[in-house]
Coordinates of C-alpha atoms (C1' of nucleotides) and ligand atoms in Angstrom, one line a residue:
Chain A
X1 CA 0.0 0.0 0.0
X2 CA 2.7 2.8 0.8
X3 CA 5.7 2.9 -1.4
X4 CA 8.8 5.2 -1.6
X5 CA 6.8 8.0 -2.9
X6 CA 4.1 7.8 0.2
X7 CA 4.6 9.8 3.4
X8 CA 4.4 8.6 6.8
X9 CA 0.1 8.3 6.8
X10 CA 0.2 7.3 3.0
X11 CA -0.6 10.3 1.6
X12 CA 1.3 10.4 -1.7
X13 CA 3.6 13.1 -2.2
X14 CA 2.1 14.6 -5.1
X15 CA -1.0 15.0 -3.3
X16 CA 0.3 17.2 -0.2
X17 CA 1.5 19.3 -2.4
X18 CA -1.7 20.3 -4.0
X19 CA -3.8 20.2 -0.8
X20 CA -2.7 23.9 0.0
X21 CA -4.6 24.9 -3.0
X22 CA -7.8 23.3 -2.3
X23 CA -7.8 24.5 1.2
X24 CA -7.5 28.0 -0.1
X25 CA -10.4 27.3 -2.9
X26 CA -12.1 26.2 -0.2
X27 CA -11.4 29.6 2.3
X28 CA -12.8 31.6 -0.6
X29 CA -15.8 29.6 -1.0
X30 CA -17.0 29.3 2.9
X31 CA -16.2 33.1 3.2
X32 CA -18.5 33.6 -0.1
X33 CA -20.8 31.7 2.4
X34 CA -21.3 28.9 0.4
X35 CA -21.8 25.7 2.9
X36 CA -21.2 22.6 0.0
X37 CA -19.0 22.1 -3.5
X38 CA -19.0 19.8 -5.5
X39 CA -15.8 18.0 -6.8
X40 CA -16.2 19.3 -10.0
X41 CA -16.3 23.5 -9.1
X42 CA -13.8 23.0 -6.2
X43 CA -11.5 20.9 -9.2
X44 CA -12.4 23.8 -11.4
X45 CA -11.6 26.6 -8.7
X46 CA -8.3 25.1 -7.6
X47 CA -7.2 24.8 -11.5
X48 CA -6.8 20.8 -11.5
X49 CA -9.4 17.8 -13.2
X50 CA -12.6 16.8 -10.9
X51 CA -10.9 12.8 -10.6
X52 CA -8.1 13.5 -9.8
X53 CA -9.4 16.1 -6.8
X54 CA -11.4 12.7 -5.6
X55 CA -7.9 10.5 -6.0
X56 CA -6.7 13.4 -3.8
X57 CA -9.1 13.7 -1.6
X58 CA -9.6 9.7 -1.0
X59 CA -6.5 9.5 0.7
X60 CA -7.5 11.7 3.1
X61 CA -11.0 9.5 4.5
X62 CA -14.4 10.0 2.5
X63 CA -15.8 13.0 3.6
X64 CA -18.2 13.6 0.9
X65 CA -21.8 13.1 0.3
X66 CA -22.8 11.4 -2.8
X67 CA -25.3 13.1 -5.0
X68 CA -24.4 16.5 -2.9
X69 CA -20.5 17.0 -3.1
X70 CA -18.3 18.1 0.1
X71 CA -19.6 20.5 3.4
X72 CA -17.1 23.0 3.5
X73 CA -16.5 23.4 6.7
X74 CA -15.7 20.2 6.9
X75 CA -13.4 19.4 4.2
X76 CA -11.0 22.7 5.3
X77 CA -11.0 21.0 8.4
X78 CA -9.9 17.4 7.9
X79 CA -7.2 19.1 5.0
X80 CA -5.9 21.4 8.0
X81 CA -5.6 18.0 9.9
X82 CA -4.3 16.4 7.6
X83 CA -1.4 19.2 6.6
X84 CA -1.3 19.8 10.7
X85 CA -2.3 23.3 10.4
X86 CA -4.3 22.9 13.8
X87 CA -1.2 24.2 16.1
X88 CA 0.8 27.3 15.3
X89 CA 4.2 26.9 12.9
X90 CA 7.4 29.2 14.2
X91 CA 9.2 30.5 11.8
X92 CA 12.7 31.5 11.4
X93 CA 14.1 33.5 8.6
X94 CA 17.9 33.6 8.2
X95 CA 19.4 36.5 5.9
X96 CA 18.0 39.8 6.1
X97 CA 18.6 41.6 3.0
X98 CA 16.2 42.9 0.1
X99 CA 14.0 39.3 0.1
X100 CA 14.4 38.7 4.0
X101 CA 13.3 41.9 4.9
X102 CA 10.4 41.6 2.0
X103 CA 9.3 38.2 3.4
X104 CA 9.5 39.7 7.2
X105 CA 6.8 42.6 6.4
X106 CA 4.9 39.9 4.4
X107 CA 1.3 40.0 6.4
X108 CA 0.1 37.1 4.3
X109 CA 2.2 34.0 6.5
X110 CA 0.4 34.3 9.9
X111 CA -3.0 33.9 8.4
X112 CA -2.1 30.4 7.9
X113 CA -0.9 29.5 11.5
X114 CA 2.6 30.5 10.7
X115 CA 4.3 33.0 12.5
X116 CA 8.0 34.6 12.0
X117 CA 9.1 34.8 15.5
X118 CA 12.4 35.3 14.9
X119 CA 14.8 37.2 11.7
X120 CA 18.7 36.2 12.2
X121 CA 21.5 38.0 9.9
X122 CA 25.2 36.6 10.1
X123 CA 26.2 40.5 9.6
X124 CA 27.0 42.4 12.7
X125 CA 26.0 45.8 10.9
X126 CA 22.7 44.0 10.6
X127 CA 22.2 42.5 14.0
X128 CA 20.4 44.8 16.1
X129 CA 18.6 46.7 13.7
X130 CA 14.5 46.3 14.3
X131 CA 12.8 45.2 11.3
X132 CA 8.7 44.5 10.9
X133 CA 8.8 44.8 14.9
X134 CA 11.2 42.1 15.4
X135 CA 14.9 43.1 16.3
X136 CA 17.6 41.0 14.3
X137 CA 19.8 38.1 16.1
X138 CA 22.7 36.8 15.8
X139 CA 23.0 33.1 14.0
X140 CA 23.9 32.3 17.8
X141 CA 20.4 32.6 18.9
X142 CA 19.4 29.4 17.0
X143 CA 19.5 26.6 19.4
X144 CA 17.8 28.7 22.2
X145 CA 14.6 29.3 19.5
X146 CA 14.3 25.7 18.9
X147 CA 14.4 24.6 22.2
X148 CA 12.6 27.5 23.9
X149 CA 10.1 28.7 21.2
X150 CA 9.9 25.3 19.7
X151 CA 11.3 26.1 16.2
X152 CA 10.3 24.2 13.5
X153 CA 10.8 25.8 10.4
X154 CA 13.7 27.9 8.8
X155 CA 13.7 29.9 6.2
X156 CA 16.7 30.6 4.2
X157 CA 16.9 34.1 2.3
X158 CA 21.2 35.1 2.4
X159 CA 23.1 34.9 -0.8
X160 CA 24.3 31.1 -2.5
X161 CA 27.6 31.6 -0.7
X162 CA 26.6 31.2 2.6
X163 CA 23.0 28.6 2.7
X164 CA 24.4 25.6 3.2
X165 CA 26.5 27.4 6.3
X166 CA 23.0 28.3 7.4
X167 CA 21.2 25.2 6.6
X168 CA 24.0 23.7 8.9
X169 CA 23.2 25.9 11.6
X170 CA 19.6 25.0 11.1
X171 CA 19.9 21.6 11.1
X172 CA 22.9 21.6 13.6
X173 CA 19.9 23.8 16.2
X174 CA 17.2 21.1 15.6
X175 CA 15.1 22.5 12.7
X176 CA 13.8 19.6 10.2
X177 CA 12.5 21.7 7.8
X178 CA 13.9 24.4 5.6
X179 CA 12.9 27.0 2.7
X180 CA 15.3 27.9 0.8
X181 CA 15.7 30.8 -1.5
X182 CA 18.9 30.7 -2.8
X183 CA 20.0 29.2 -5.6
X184 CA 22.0 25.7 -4.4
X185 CA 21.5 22.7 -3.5
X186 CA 21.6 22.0 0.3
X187 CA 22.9 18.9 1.5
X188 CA 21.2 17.7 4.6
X189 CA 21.0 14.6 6.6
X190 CA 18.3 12.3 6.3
X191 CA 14.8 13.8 8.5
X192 CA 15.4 17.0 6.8
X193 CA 13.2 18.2 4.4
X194 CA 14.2 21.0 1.9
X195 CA 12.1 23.3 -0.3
X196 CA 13.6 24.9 -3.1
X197 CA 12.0 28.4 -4.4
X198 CA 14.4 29.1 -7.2
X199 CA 13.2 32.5 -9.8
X200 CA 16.1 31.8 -11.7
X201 CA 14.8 28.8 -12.7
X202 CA 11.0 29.3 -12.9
X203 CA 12.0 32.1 -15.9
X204 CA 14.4 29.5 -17.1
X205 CA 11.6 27.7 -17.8
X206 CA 9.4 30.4 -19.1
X207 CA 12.0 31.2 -21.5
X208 CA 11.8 27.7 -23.2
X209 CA 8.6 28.0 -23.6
X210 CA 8.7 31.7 -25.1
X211 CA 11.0 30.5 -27.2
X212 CA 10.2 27.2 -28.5
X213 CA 6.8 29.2 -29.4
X214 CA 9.0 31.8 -31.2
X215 CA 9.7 29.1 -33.1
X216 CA 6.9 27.2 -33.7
X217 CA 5.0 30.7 -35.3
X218 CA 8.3 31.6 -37.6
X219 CA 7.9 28.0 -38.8
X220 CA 4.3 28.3 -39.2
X221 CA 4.7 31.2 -41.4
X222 CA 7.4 30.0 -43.3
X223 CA 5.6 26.6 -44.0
X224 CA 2.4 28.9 -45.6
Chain B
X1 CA 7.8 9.2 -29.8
X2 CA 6.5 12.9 -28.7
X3 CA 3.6 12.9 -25.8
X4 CA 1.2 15.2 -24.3
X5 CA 3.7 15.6 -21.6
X6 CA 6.3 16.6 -24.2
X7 CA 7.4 20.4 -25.3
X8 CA 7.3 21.0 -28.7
X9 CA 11.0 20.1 -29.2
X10 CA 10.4 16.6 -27.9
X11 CA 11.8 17.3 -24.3
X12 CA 9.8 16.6 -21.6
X13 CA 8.4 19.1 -19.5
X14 CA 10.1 17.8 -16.4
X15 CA 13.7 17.5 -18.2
X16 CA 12.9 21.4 -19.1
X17 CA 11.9 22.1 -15.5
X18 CA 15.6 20.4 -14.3
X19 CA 17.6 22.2 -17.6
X20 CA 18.6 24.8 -15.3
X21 CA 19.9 23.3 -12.4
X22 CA 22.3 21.3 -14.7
X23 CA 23.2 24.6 -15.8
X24 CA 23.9 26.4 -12.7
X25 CA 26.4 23.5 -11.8
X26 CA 27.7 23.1 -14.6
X27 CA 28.5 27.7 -14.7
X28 CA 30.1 27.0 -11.3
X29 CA 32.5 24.0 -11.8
X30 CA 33.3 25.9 -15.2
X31 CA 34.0 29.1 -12.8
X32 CA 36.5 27.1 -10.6
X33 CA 38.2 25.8 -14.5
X34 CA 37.0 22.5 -14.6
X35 CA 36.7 21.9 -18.5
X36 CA 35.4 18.4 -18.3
X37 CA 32.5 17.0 -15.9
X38 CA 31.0 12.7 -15.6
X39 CA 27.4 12.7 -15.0
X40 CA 28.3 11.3 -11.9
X41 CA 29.7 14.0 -10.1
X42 CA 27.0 16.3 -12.8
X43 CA 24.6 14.9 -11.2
X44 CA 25.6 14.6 -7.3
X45 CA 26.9 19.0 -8.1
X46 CA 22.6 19.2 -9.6
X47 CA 21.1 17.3 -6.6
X48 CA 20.2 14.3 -9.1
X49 CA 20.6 10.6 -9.7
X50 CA 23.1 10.4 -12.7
X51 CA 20.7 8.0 -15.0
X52 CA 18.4 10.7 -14.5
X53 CA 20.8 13.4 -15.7
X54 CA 22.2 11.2 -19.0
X55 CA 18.6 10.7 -19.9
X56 CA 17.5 14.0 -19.5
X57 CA 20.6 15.3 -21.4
X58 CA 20.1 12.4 -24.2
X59 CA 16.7 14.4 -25.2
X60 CA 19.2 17.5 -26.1
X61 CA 21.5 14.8 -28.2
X62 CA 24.6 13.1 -28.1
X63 CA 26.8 16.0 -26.4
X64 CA 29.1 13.4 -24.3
X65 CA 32.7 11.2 -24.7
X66 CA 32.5 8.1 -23.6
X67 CA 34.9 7.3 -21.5
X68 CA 35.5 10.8 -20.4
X69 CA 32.4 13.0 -19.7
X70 CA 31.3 15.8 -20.4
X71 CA 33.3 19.4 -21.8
X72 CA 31.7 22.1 -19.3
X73 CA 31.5 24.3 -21.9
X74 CA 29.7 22.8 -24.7
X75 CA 27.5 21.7 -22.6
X76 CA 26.0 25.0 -20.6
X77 CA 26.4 26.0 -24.5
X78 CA 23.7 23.5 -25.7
X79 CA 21.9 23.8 -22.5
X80 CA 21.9 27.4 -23.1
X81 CA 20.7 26.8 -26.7
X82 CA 18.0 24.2 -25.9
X83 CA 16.4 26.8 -23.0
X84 CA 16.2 30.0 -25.5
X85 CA 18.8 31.6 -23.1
X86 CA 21.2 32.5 -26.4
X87 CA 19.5 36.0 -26.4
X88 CA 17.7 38.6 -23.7
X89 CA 14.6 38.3 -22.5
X90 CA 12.7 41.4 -21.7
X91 CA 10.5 41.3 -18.7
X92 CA 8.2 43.8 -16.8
X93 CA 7.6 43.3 -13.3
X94 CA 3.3 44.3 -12.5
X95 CA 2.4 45.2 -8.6
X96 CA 5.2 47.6 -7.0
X97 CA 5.0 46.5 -3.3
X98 CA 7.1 44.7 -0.7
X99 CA 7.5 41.8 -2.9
X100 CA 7.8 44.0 -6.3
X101 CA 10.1 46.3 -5.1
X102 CA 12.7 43.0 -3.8
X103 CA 12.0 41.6 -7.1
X104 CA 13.0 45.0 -9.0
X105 CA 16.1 45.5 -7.1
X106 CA 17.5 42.3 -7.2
X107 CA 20.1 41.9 -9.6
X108 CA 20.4 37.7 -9.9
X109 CA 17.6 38.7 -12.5
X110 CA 20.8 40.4 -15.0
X111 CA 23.1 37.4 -14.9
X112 CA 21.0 34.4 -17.0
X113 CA 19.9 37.5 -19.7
X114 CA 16.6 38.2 -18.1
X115 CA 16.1 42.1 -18.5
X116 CA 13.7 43.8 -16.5
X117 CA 12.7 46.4 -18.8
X118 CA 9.1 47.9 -16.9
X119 CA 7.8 48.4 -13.8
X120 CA 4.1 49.0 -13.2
X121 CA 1.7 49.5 -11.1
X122 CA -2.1 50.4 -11.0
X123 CA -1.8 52.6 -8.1
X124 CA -1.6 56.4 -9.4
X125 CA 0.1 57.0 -6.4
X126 CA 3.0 54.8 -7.0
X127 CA 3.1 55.4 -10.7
X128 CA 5.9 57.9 -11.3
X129 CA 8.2 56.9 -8.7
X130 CA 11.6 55.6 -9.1
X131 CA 12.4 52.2 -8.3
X132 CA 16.2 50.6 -9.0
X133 CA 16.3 53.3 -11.7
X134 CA 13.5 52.9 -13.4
X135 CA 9.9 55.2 -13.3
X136 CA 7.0 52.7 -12.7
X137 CA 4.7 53.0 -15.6
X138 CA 0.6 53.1 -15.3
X139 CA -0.8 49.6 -17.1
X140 CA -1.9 51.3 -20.1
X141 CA 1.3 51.3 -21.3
X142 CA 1.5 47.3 -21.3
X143 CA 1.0 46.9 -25.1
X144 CA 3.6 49.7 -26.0
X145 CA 6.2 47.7 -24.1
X146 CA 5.8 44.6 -26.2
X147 CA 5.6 46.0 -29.7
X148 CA 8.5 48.6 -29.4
X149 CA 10.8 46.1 -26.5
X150 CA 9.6 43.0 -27.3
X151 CA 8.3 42.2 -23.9
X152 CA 8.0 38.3 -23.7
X153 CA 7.6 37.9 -19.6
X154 CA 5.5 39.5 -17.1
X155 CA 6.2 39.3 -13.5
X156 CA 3.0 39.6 -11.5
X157 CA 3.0 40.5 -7.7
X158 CA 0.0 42.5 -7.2
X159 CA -2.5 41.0 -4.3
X160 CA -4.1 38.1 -5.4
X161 CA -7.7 40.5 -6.1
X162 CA -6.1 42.2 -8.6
X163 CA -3.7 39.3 -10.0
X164 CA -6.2 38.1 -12.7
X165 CA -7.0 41.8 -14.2
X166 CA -3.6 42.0 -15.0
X167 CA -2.6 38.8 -16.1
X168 CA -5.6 39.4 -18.8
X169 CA -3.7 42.7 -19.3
X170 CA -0.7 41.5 -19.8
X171 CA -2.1 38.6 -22.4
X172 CA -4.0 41.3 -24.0
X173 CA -1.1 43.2 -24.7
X174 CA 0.2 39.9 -26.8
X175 CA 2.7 38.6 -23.1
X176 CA 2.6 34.7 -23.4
X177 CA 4.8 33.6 -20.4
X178 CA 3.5 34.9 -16.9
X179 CA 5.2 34.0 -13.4
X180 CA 2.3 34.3 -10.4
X181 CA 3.6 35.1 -7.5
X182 CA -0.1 35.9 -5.7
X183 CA -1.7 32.6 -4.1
X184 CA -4.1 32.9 -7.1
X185 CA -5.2 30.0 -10.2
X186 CA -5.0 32.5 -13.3
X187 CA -7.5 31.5 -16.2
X188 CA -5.6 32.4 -19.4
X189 CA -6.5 31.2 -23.1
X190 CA -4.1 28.1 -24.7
X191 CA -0.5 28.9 -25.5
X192 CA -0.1 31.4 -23.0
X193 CA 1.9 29.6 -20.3
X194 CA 1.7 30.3 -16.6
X195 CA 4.3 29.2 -13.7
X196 CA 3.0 29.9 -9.8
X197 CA 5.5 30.6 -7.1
X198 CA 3.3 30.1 -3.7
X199 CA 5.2 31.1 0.0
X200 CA 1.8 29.4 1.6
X201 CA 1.8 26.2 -0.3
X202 CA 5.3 25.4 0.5
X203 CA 5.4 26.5 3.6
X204 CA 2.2 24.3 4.4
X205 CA 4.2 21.5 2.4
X206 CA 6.8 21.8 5.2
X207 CA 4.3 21.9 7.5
X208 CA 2.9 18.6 7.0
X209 CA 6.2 17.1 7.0
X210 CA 7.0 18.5 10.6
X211 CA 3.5 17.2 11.6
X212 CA 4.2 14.0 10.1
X213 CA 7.8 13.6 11.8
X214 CA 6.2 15.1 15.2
X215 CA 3.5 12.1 15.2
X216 CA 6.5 9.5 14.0
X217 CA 8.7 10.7 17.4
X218 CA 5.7 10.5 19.3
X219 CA 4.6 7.1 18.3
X220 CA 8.3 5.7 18.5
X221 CA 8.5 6.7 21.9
X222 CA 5.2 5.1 23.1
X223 CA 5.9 2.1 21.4
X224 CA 9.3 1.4 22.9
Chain C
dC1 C1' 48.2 -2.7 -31.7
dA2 C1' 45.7 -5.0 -28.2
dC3 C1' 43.7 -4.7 -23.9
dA4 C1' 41.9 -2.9 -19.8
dC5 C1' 39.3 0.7 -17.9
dT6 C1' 36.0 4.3 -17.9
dT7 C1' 31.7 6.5 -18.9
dT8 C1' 28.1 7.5 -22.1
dG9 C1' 23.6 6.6 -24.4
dT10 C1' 19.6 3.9 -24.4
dG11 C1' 16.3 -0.1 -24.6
dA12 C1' 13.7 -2.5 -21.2
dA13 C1' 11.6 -2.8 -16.7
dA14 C1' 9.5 -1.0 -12.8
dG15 C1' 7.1 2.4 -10.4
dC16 C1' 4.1 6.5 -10.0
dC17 C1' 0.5 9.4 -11.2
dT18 C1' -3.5 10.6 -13.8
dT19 C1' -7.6 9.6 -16.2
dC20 C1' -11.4 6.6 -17.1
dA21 C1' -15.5 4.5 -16.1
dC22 C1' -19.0 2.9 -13.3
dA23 C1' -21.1 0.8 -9.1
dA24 C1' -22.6 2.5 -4.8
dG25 C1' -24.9 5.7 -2.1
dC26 C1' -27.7 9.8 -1.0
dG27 C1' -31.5 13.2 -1.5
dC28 C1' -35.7 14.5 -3.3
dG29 C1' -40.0 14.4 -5.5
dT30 C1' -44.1 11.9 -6.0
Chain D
dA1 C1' -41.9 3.7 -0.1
dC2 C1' -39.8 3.9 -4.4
dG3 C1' -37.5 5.3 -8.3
dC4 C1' -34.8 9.0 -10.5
dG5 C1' -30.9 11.9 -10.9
dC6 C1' -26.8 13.3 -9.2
dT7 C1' -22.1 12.9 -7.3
dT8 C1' -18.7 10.4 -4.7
dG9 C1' -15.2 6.8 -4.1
dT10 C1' -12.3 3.6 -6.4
dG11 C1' -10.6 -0.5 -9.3
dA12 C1' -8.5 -0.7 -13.7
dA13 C1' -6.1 1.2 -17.6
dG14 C1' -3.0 4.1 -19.7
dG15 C1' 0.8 7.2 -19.8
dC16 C1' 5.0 9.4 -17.8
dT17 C1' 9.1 9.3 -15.3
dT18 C1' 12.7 7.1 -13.1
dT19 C1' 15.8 3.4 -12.5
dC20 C1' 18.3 -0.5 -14.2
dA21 C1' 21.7 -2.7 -16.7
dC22 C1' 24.7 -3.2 -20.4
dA23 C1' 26.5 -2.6 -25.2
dA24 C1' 29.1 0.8 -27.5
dA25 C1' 32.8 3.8 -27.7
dG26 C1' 36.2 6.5 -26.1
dT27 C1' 41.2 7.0 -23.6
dG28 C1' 45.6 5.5 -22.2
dT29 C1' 49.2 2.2 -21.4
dG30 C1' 52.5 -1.3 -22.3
Ligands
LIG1 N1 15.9 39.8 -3.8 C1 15.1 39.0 -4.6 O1 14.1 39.5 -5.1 C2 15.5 37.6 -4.8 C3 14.8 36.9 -5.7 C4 15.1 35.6 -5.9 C5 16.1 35.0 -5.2 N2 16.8 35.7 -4.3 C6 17.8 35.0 -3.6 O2 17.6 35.2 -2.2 C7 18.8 35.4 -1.5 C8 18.8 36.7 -0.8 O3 18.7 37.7 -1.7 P1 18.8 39.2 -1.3 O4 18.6 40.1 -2.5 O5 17.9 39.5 -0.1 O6 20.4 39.3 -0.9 P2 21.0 40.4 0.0 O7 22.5 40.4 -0.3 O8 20.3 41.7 0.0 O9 20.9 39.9 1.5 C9 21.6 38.8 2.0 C10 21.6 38.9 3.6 O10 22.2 37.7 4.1 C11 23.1 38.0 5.1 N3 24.1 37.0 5.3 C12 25.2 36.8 4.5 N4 25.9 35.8 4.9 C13 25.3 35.3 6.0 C14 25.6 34.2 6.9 N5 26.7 33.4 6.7 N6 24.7 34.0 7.9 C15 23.6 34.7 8.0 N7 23.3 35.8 7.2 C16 24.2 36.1 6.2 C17 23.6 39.3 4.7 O11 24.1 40.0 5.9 C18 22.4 40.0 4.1 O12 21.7 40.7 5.0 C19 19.9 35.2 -2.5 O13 20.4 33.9 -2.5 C20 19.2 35.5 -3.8 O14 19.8 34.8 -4.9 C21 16.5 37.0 -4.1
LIG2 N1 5.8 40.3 0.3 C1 6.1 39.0 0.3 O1 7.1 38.6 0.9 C2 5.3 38.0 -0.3 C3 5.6 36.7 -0.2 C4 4.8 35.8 -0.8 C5 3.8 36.1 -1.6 N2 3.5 37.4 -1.8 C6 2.4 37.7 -2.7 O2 2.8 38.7 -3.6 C7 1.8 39.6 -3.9 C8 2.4 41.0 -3.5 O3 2.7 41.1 -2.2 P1 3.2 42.5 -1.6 O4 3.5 42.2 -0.1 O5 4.2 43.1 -2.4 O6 1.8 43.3 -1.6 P2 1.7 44.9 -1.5 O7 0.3 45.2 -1.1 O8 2.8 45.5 -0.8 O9 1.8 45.4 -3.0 C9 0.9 45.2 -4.0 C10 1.1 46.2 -5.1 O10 0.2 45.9 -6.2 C11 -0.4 47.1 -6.7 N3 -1.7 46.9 -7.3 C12 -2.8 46.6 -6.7 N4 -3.8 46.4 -7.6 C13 -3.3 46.5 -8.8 C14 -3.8 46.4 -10.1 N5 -5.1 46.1 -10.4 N6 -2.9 46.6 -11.1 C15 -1.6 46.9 -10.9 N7 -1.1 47.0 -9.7 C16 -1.9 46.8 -8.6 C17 -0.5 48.0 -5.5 O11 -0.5 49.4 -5.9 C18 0.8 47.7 -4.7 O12 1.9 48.5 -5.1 C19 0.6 39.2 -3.0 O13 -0.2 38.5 -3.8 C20 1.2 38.4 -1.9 O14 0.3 37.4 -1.5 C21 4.2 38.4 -1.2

DNA sequence: CACACTTTGTGAAAGCCTTCACAAGCGCGT
DNA sequence: ACGCGCTTGTGAAGGCTTTCACAAAGTGTG
């Protein structure tokens, strides 16, 4: 039943990672006031095919009705469960330049459950310094966070150079999972989950597709 | 031999989507002089199992010496090629706040030939200001920017209300490669591609994996 | 030149993920 | 109470992606 792709409860992989987006499909429809959905509009809210929103969803229990569709209320509960947005998240965020400091005046993280409790900055210049109501701390400061504010997530935001220094720290202070910003490849031990947001490579990627389009049109005129 | 998963050069989408890891690697061991690279230390540098690297460089052709490895240089050149990244790419950033103001004065943007020609926003407040050196423009100036500079990708990071107005903006203006960076699904007509890069969703991604390893300690500990 | 050694390129196999298709289940109207 | 229509939950099928395993093709050495 589980394989190497499953997580710990069996929930594929694949499927975690789209359960943030029907919860927030679902948050816009139970503020709109509307109690049920059906699997096709929620599929067709959260951009993805009505089956495999079921497939998704059946990993999770059955918590639909048939011939009615899902309650609301109930569904962005058991997803909560499931992604264990029931307790609060700390959050660290390491690096406090232009996209740490952006990040650390970002409103939209504690609606979620998350909240940045602490900003740390290797620079002494930068220690100190209050930012978004938080003062910086020194990379020193990371075991005590763990262990006193129960620290479970870092996020990384200091230039390539130094990450995986950070991501040792991290790891070194107890935290198991990291975002990280910068463009590299962490190496971590095994436990540690990493998330890579990488805009480098996401206009890579749109840059294929602008031009392999280029292409296709020249060809398309030059073939009539 | 091509699929529905497949670009229209025959590579697949998720051998696009690695492209430019292989390539960062591959710029840095080229920066520290190495002239020659094995998959097998290609792929440990790219975070990747080296089958999964020769296959996914197979779809670009035959650009390896048996026996030897691969020359650094030819292949971030073919790399380079197969990605579209042999020329500039002109992009426009939409939504000067927190995020669009990071975004603007970061200069990683620069290095890979990604040019950010625009700035805009809707407010009439912040239109007229100067931000890394450039003047944000008002929207309506959208489909000058593509006829007379060629604009090819826009950059959205308005709130997520306003995200679909101007990704139909920026489509309407003739833009056909779109990175998201409001927690929003865009509708946009075929061809036009769109990639989404969501703080939330990864954040709950890590989330669940905390929960998950939280429940795993706990369980181990009343089992022993 | 032959041989040993190394590493690529690639069919074939295995494993995941998505889509299909439909039985099962529920509500509602009569 | 019963049948009709609708929507879920889910095996089975199909398609992609990854991994395996090895022949092919270089290099270098004696
Ligand atoms: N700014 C953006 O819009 C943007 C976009 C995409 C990616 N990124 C990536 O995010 C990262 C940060 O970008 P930025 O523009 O904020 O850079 P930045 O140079 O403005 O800030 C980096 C911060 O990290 C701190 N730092 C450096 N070494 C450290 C260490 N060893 N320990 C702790 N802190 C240390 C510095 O003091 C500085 O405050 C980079 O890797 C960059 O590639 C940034
Ligand atoms: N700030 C962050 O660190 C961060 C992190 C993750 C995601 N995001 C997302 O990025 C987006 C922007 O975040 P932000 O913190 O910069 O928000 P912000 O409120 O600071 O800025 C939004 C900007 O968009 C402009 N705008 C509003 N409506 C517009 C319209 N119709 N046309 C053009 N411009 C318009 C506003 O004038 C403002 O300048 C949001 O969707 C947010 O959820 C931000």
């Amino acid at each position: 039943m589980s394989s190497l792709h499953d997580t710990p409860r069996g929930i594929p992989e694949v499927t975690v990672a789209r359960l943030p987006g029907y919860l927030r499909a679902l948050t816009t429809l139970a503020d709109a006031g509307q109690e049920s959905v059906s699997s096709e509009s929620l599929a067709a809210t959260s951009g993805v095919s009505p089956s495999m929103l079921r497939k998704d969803l059946s990993h999770l229990g059955s918590y639909g009705v048939r011939g009615v569709g899902y309650e609301t209320s109930r569904l962005i509960a058991e997803i909560s469960a499931a992604l264990g947005l029931t307790r609060d998240w700390p959050v660290a965020i390491v690096g406090m330049g232009n996209l740490g400091r952006a990040l650390a005046a970002y409103q939209g993280f504690a609606v979620r459950g998350f909240q940045v409790i602490a900003l740390l900055d290797g620079d002494a210049e930068v220690v100190g310094t209050r930012i978004a109501g938080l003062d910086v701390q020194p990379m020193a400061d990371l075991p005590a966070l763990v262990t006193r504010s129960g620290l479970a997530i870092g996020v990384i935001a200091t230039p390539p150079s130094a990450a995986q220094q950070c991501c040792d720290a991290l790891v070194a202070a107890g935290v198991r999972s990291i975002l990280n910003f910068a463009p590299t490849v962490l190496a971590v031990p095994p436990g540690v989950i990493v998330r890579k947001v990488d805009l480098a490579t996401e206009l890579q990627i749109l840059a294929f597709h602008s031009h392999a389009q280029a292409h296709a049109a020249h060809a398309e005129v030059k073939g009539a």
